Short mmCIF file of C-alpha atoms in Angstrom, two decimals:
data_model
loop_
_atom_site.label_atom_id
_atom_site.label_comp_id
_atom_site.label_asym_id
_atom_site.label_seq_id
_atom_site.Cartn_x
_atom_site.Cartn_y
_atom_site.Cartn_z
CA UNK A 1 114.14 99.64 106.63
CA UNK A 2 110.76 98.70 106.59
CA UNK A 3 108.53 98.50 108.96
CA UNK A 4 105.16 96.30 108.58
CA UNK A 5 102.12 98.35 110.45
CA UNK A 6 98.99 96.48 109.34
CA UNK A 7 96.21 98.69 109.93
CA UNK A 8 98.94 101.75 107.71
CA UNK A 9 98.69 99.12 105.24
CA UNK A 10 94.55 98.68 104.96
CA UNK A 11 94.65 102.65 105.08
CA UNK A 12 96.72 102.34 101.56
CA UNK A 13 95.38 99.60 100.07
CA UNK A 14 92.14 100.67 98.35
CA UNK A 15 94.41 103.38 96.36
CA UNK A 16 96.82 100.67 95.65
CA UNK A 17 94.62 97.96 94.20
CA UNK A 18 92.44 100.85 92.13
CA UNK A 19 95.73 101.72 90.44
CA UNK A 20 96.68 98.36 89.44
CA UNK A 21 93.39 97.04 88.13
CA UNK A 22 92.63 96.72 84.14
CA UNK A 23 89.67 98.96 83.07
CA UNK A 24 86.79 96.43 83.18
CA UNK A 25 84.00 98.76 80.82
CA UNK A 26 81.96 101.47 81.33
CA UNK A 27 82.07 105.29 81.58
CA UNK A 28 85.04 106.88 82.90
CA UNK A 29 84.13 109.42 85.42
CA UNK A 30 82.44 113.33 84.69
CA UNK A 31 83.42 115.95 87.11
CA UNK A 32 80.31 114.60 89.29
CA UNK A 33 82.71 111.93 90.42
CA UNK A 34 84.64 113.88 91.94
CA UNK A 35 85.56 114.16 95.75
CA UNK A 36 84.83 116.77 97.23
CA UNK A 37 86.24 115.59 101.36
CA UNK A 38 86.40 112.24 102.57
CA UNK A 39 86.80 111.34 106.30
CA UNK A 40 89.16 108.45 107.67
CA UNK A 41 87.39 107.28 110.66
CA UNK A 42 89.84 104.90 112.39
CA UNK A 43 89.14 102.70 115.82
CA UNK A 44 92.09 100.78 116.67
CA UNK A 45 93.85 99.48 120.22
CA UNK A 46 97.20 101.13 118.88
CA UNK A 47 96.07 105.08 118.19
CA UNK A 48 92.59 104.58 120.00
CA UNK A 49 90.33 106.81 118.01
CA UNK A 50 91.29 109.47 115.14
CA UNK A 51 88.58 111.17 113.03
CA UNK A 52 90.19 113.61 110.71
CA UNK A 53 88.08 114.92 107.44
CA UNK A 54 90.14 116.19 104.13
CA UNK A 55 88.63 118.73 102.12
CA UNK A 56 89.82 118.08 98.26
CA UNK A 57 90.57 121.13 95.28
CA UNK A 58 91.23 120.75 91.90
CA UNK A 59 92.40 122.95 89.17
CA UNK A 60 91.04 123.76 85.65
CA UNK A 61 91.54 120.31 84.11
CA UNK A 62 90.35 118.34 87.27
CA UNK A 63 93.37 117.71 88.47
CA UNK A 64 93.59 117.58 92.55
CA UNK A 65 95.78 120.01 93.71
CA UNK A 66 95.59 119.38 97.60
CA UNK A 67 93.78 117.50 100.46
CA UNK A 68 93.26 119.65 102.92
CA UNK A 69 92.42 119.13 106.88
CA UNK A 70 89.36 120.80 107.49
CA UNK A 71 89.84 120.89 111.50
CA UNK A 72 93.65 121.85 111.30
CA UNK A 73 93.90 123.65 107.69
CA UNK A 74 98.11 122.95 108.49
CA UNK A 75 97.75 119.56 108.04
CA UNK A 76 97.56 119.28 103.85
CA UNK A 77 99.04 117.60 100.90
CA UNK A 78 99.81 119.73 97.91
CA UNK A 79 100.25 118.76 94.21
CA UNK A 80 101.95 120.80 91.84
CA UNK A 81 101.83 119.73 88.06
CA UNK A 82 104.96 120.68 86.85
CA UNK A 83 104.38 119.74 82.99
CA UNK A 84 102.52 116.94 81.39
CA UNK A 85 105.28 113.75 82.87
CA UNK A 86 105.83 115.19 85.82
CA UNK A 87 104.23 116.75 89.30
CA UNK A 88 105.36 116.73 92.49
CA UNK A 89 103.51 116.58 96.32
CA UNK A 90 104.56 118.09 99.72
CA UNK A 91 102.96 117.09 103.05
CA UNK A 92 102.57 119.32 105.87
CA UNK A 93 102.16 119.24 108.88
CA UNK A 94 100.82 122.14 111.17
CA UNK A 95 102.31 123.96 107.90
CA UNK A 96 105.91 122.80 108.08
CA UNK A 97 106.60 120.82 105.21
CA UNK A 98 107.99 117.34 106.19
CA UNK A 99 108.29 115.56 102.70
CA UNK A 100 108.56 116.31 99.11
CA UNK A 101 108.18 114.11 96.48
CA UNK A 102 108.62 114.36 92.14
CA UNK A 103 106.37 111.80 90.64
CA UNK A 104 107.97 111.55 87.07
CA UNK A 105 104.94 109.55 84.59
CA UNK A 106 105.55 107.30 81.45
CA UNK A 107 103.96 107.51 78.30
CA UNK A 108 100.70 106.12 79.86
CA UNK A 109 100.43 108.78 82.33
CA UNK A 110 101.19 106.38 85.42
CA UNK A 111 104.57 106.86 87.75
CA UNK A 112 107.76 105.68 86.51
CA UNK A 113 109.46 106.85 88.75
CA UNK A 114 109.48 109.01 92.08
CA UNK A 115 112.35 110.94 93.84
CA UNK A 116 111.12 111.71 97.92
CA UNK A 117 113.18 113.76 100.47
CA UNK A 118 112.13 114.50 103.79
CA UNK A 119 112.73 117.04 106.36
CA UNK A 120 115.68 115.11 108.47
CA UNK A 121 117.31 115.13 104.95
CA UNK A 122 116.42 111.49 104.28
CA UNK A 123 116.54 110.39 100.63
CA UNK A 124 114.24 107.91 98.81
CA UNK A 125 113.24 106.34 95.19
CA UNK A 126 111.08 104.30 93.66
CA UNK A 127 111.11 102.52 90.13
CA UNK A 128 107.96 101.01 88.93
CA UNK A 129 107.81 98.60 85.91
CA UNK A 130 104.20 97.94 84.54
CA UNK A 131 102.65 95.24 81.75
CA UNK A 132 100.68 95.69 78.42
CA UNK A 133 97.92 96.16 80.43
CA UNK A 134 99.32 99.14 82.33
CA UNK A 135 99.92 96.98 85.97
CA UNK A 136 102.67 97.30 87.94
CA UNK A 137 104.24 94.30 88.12
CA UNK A 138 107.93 95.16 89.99
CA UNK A 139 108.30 98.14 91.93
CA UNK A 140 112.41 98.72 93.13
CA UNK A 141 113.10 100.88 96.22
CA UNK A 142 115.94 102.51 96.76
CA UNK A 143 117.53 104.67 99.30
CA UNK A 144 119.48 107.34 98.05
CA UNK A 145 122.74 109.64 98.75
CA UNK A 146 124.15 111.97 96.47
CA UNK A 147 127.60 110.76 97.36
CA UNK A 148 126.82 107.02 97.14
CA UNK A 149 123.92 106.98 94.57
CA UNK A 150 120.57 104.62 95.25
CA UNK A 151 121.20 101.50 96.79
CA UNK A 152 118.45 98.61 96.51
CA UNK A 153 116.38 97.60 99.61
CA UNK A 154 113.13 96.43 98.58
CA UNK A 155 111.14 94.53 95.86
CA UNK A 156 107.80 93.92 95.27
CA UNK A 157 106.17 91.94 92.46
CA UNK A 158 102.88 91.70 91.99
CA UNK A 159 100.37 88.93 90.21
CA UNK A 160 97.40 89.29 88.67
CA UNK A 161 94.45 86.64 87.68
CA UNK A 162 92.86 87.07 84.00
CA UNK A 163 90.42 89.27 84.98
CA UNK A 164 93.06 91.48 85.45
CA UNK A 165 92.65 91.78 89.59
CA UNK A 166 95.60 92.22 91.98
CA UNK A 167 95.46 88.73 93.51
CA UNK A 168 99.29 89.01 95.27
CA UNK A 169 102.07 90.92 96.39
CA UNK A 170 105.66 89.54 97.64
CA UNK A 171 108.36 91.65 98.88
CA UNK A 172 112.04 90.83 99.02
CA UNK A 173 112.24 90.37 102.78
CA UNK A 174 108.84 87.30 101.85
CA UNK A 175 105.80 89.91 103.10
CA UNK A 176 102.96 88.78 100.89
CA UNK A 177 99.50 90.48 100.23
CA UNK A 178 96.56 88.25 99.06
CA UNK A 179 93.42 89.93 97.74
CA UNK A 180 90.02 88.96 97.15
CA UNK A 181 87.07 90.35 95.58
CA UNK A 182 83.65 91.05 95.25
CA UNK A 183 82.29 89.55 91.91
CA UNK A 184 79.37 91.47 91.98
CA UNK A 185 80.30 94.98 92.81
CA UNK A 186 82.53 96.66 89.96
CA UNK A 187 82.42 100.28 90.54
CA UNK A 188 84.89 102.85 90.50
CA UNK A 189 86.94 103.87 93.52
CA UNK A 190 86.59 107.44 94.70
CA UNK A 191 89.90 109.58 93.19
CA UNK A 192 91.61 111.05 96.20
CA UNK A 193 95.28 111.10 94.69
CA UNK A 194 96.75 112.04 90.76
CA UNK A 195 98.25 108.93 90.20
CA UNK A 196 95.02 106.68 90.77
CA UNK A 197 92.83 106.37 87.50
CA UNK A 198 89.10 106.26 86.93
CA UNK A 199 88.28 103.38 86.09
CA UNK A 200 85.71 100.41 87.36
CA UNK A 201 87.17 97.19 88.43
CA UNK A 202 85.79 94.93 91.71
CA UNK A 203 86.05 95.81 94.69
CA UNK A 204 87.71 94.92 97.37
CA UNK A 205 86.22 92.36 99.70
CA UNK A 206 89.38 90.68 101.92
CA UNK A 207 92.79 90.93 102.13
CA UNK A 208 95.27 89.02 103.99
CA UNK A 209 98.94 89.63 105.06
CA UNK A 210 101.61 87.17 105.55
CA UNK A 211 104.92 87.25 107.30
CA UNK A 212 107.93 84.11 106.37
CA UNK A 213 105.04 82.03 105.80
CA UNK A 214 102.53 82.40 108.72
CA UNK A 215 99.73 84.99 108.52
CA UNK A 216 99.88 88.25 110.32
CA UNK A 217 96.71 89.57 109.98
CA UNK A 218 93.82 90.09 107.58
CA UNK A 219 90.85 93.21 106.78
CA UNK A 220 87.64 92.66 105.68
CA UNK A 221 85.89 95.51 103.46
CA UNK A 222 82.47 96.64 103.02
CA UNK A 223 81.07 99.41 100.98
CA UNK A 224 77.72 101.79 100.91
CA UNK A 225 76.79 103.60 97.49
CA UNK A 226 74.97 107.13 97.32
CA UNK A 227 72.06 107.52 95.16
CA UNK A 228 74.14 108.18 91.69
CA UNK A 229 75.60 104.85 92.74
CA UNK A 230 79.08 106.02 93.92
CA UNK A 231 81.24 104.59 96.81
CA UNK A 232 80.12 106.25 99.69
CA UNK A 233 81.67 104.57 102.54
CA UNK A 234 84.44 101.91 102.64
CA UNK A 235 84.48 100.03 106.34
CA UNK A 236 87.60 97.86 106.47
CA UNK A 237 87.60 95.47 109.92
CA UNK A 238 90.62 94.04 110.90
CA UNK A 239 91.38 91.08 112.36
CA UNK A 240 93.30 92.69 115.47
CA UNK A 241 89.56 94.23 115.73
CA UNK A 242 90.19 98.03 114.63
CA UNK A 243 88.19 99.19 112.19
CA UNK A 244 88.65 102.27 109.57
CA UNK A 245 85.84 103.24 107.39
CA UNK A 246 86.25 106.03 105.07
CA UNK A 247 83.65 108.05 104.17
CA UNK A 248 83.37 110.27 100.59
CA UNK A 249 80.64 113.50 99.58
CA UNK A 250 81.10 114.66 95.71
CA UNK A 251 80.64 117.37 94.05
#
């Protein structure tokens, strides 16, 4: 089932914690806050070192359509917008498609649920369950089979403080996330997927993982702005020593 890859999880978790934040004020973003590539720079004793740059496009309403390699144009993710609940994503790779996935939104424009297949004809779903405040606070995952139906393997339920920040996240087999924050720095996270919303919240300053009790291992983040004050680089150091900054240019 699953399998816990620390430095996969730092990659993820700016995206996660921007989607589960509460709108803190301010101006949502104009189309000058939007990405045009970003670069995932990672440094780690696992992969050793992988630079790889995504070019982002949008459509008429400024909705991303794909992310793009720029050295190996193969290598993309493509969004589809099927009708105003639902859209769907493929990922390929050296253009063979190895995983679709229908994204199907509630009436707050955030996943409900999702229905993923892959190209060795594995099945998967997911069932998220949010709060007035439009945080996820369970998310069910489910492996699927037409014959069988979805059977129940993982849940996650997260806590918030009364700011409204993402302070934990327990799993069903006792994985926990903690997160801290920068007071200071409430900005908005650069967009590089539909499901993650504009809006400005803290940023991210530590997280720490924990396995049955005894920690596993922990990320530190650090952030540069550009001159309209948007992220421009997110550095995450972990404490196994690799390091993954991410880099963003706008339009």
């Amino acid at each position: 089932m699953k399998k816990i890859a620390f430095h996969l999880l730092v990659i993820s978790s700016v995206i996660l914690f921007s989607s589960c934040q509460k709108d803190t004020g301010g101006d949502l973003p104009t189309s000058t806050d939007r990405v045009k590539s970003y670069t995932e720079d990672i440094t780690s004793g696992l992969i050793g070192n992988s630079v790889t740059t995504y070019n982002l496009t949008y459509d008429g309403s400024n909705r991303i359509t794909g992310l793009v390699s720029a050295s190996n144009p193969g290598d993309k993710f493509l969004y589809t917008y099927n009708s105003a609940t639902t859209f769907s994503m493929e990922i390929f790779n050296s253009n063979v498609r190895v995983i679709h996935e229908d994204f199907f939104l509630n009436g707050n424009s955030w996943p409900d649920s999702t229905y993923q297949y892959n190209n060795t004809g594995d099945t998967s779903t997911e069932k998220n369950v949010y709060n007035g405040n439009n945080q996820i606070i369970k998310l069910y995952e489910y492996d699927y089979s037409k014959i069988t139906g979805p059977d129940l393997w993982n849940t996650t339920t997260y806590t918030y403080d009364a700011g409204g920040n993402l302070v934990k996240t327990q799993d069903t087999d006792d994985v926990i996330t903690t997160y801290e924050y920068y007071p200071d720095l409430v900005y908005i996270s650069p967009v590089t997927q539909p499901y993650s919303h504009p809006v400005k919240h803290q940023l991210l300053k530590k997280n720490t993982l924990s396995l049955n009790g005894s920690i596993a291992g922990s990320a530190t983040y650090t952030y540069t702005f550009d001159s309209n004050n948007r992220v421009s680089t997110e550095k995450a150091v972990l404490s196994d020593g690799s390091i993954i900054v991410k880099t963003y240019t706008y339009f």
